[in-house]
Amino acid sequence: MTQDEWLKGKAAVVGIGHTAYGRRGQFVERGSFSLVIEAVQKACDDAGIDPRDIDGWTSYSNDVNQGGLLAAAFGTKRLRFTGMGWGGGGGAMGGAYLYAAMAVATGQADYVAVVRGVTMPDNGRFGRMGTTEGPPYGLMTPGQAFALAARRHMYRFGTTTDDFAQIAINARLMASKNPDARFRDTITLEDHHNSPIICDPLHKLDFCMESEFGTCVILTSAERAKDLKQPPVSLLSAAMGAPPRWGDAMFGGWGGGDENVGGQYAPDDDYVTGGHRTVAEDLYAKAGLGPNDVDVAEIYDHFTPMVIMGIEDFQFCKKGEGGGFVSDGKIGLGPGQLPLNTHGGNLAEVYAHGMTHVFEAVRQIRGTSYNQVPDAEVALVVAGASMAPTSAMLFGK
Amino acid sequence: MSERMPGFGAPHLTALNEGYWKAAGQGRLVIQRCDDCGTHRHVPVEICYQCHSRNWHWDEVPGTGRVFSYTWVDRPLSPELAQAGVYNISVVELDGVVGTIRLLTNVFGVDKDTLECDLPVKVAFDRVDDEIALPVFEPAFALNEAERVSAGKVSA
Ligand SMILES: [Zn+2]
């Protein structure tokens, strides 16, 4: 099913803001609400607006920093809109932007702030799931769940752990130019080989590291955006969803279904994806664009294999050919390459659940990235491969 | 029947799922099945995704299948789990059902050299207490080198 282009270009990002990026536990005493407030102030400074004019708030992944509380804290003149994207992980991030865009495009709000803030006691461990007593089959982490998808991809398509390594190598290379990044040392294939195996086939360097942060992105209508401080970055498309029977396919029943029985029931062809097949179709249809129009791709990289699957899901190569794509030199900043995770991503910049992928897309379109792609006009942001819904966005001039 | 590995919890029984665990306690693998259209479904849920009937029963299935995917947990997350050493978390796709049914499980009796995708397996039961057990799996064939090769070639 295709969808029309009604929303294309009707909303724009006008401000981005974030705190320093911390390791797990670093900002525990301060708390995530304080971090989000700082991020909102910085995003308003970036946009040149008064925080009291933000009349809508959205977020995802059951973020604890509620819009209503933020509105009260800032003295919002007239709160008009809030929205929360269901689901754990970073899957619904694009949904939070879709709600914001629909709200400003239809006059439900003037300025909507998408926020996400995490310190671990507020939100629990992001790298863990399950109960204190231990699950019956020993599945305790997202890393283990995604290792199952990675293994199936290897089995079906011959993908290798060296292919996974290319994603980590690229992330560190990009982060080496990014002063905000947590992990700025470059790594080699040998470093990846020597990195300890956490859950086979995944090495430690295939994992992002839990982080603490406050982040904010402000959207308004294309009309209002024209008169603000920054050149507007247009939201060309946002899509959320999942293929049939996806549910919490990756997680063996965690979250939605019966957590202790577990069911990984997605069709085989969808099992070896990030759950993004239908989202990609809708995303491109709603923008009237395709993969050949994308100048830079910021793909959620909690675990390296999911980036390879994302490259496939968003049609930069055929299904199953993503491993070869990344190992044959098709990612990078050179001619004919796909610029990928040009900020360093979750793996090397900060694990901010996708918000910094949006920041980087905005910087690329503004022309202010640390790893600027010349004349970047269309930037893809893919939210976390996760339980349903997953999501994605296209940004442009 | 085998001893539960340290650190592995017991399932949380609910009105909807207890039949699954109790059948396993009696040495039977049962899967929820629609009374009206015959489609199997798992994890247990109130309604049939094919025909939307709310009438269902526990259906005993053959308990054979193939390994769909697996991971070896080299770095367990709790001291209790670490006592078990490196363990696998596996997904097994079952034979003899209507629709695709995959179970999150453990495969016993294998190591890093012998566990592989498409390995034929059969159900076994890991006892929790007098009433319930966990369905787990073990290789359907002896795993010497020659038999492994032929096992991998058994038709689907
Ligand atoms: Zn039915």
PDB file of C-alpha atoms in Angstrom, chain B residues 22-77:
ATOM      1  CA  LYS B  22       1.905 -28.153  33.060  1.00  0.00           C
ATOM      2  CA  ALA B  23       1.748 -30.281  29.917  1.00  0.00           C
ATOM      3  CA  ALA B  24       5.537 -30.072  29.733  1.00  0.00           C
ATOM      4  CA  GLY B  25       5.571 -31.252  33.359  1.00  0.00           C
ATOM      5  CA  GLN B  26       3.754 -34.357  32.114  1.00  0.00           C
ATOM      6  CA  GLY B  27       6.206 -34.829  29.260  1.00  0.00           C
ATOM      7  CA  ARG B  28       4.021 -33.413  26.492  1.00  0.00           C
ATOM      8  CA  LEU B  29       4.639 -30.462  24.159  1.00  0.00           C
ATOM      9  CA  VAL B  30       1.374 -28.627  23.493  1.00  0.00           C
ATOM     10  CA  ILE B  31       0.724 -25.554  21.393  1.00  0.00           C
ATOM     11  CA  GLN B  32      -2.327 -23.318  21.451  1.00  0.00           C
ATOM     12  CA  ARG B  33      -4.608 -24.141  18.486  1.00  0.00           C
ATOM     13  CA  CYS B  34      -7.715 -22.459  17.098  1.00  0.00           C
ATOM     14  CA  ASP B  35     -10.885 -24.590  17.443  1.00  0.00           C
ATOM     15  CA  ASP B  36     -12.377 -23.050  14.331  1.00  0.00           C
ATOM     16  CA  CYS B  37      -9.668 -22.789  11.661  1.00  0.00           C
ATOM     17  CA  GLY B  38      -6.994 -25.066  13.108  1.00  0.00           C
ATOM     18  CA  THR B  39      -4.155 -22.526  13.075  1.00  0.00           C
ATOM     19  CA  HIS B  40      -1.539 -22.922  15.814  1.00  0.00           C
ATOM     20  CA  ARG B  41      -0.243 -19.855  17.631  1.00  0.00           C
ATOM     21  CA  HIS B  42       2.445 -19.062  20.157  1.00  0.00           C
ATOM     22  CA  VAL B  43       3.058 -17.186  22.491  1.00  0.00           C
ATOM     23  CA  PRO B  44      -0.359 -17.800  24.058  1.00  0.00           C
ATOM     24  CA  VAL B  45      -2.818 -15.052  23.215  1.00  0.00           C
ATOM     25  CA  GLU B  46      -6.575 -14.706  23.481  1.00  0.00           C
ATOM     26  CA  ILE B  47      -7.515 -14.570  19.795  1.00  0.00           C
ATOM     27  CA  CYS B  48      -6.671 -16.366  16.542  1.00  0.00           C
ATOM     28  CA  TYR B  49      -4.726 -14.088  14.204  1.00  0.00           C
ATOM     29  CA  GLN B  50      -6.214 -15.866  11.180  1.00  0.00           C
ATOM     30  CA  CYS B  51      -9.961 -16.068  11.911  1.00  0.00           C
ATOM     31  CA  HIS B  52     -10.365 -14.081  15.164  1.00  0.00           C
ATOM     32  CA  SER B  53     -12.010 -16.953  16.973  1.00  0.00           C
ATOM     33  CA  ARG B  54     -11.568 -16.909  20.736  1.00  0.00           C
ATOM     34  CA  ASN B  55     -12.124 -20.672  21.014  1.00  0.00           C
ATOM     35  CA  TRP B  56      -8.976 -22.729  21.361  1.00  0.00           C
ATOM     36  CA  HIS B  57      -7.413 -25.807  22.906  1.00  0.00           C
ATOM     37  CA  TRP B  58      -3.979 -27.182  23.765  1.00  0.00           C
ATOM     38  CA  ASP B  59      -2.861 -29.428  20.916  1.00  0.00           C
ATOM     39  CA  GLU B  60      -0.114 -31.982  21.436  1.00  0.00           C
ATOM     40  CA  VAL B  61       2.476 -31.677  18.673  1.00  0.00           C
ATOM     41  CA  PRO B  62       5.201 -34.122  17.599  1.00  0.00           C
ATOM     42  CA  GLY B  63       7.994 -32.174  19.291  1.00  0.00           C
ATOM     43  CA  THR B  64      10.382 -32.389  16.377  1.00  0.00           C
ATOM     44  CA  GLY B  65      11.813 -29.473  14.494  1.00  0.00           C
ATOM     45  CA  ARG B  66      14.920 -27.672  13.395  1.00  0.00           C
ATOM     46  CA  VAL B  67      17.179 -25.082  14.909  1.00  0.00           C
ATOM     47  CA  PHE B  68      16.209 -21.757  13.345  1.00  0.00           C
ATOM     48  CA  SER B  69      18.864 -19.666  15.083  1.00  0.00           C
ATOM     49  CA  TYR B  70      20.974 -19.626  18.217  1.00  0.00           C
ATOM     50  CA  THR B  71      23.498 -17.661  20.220  1.00  0.00           C
ATOM     51  CA  TRP B  72      26.106 -18.825  22.708  1.00  0.00           C
ATOM     52  CA  VAL B  73      26.217 -16.600  25.751  1.00  0.00           C
ATOM     53  CA  ASP B  74      29.920 -16.372  26.421  1.00  0.00           C
ATOM     54  CA  ARG B  75      29.537 -13.665  29.015  1.00  0.00           C
ATOM     55  CA  PRO B  76      26.607 -14.472  31.329  1.00  0.00           C
ATOM     56  CA  LEU B  77      25.039 -11.541  33.114  1.00  0.00           C
TER      57      LEU B  77
END
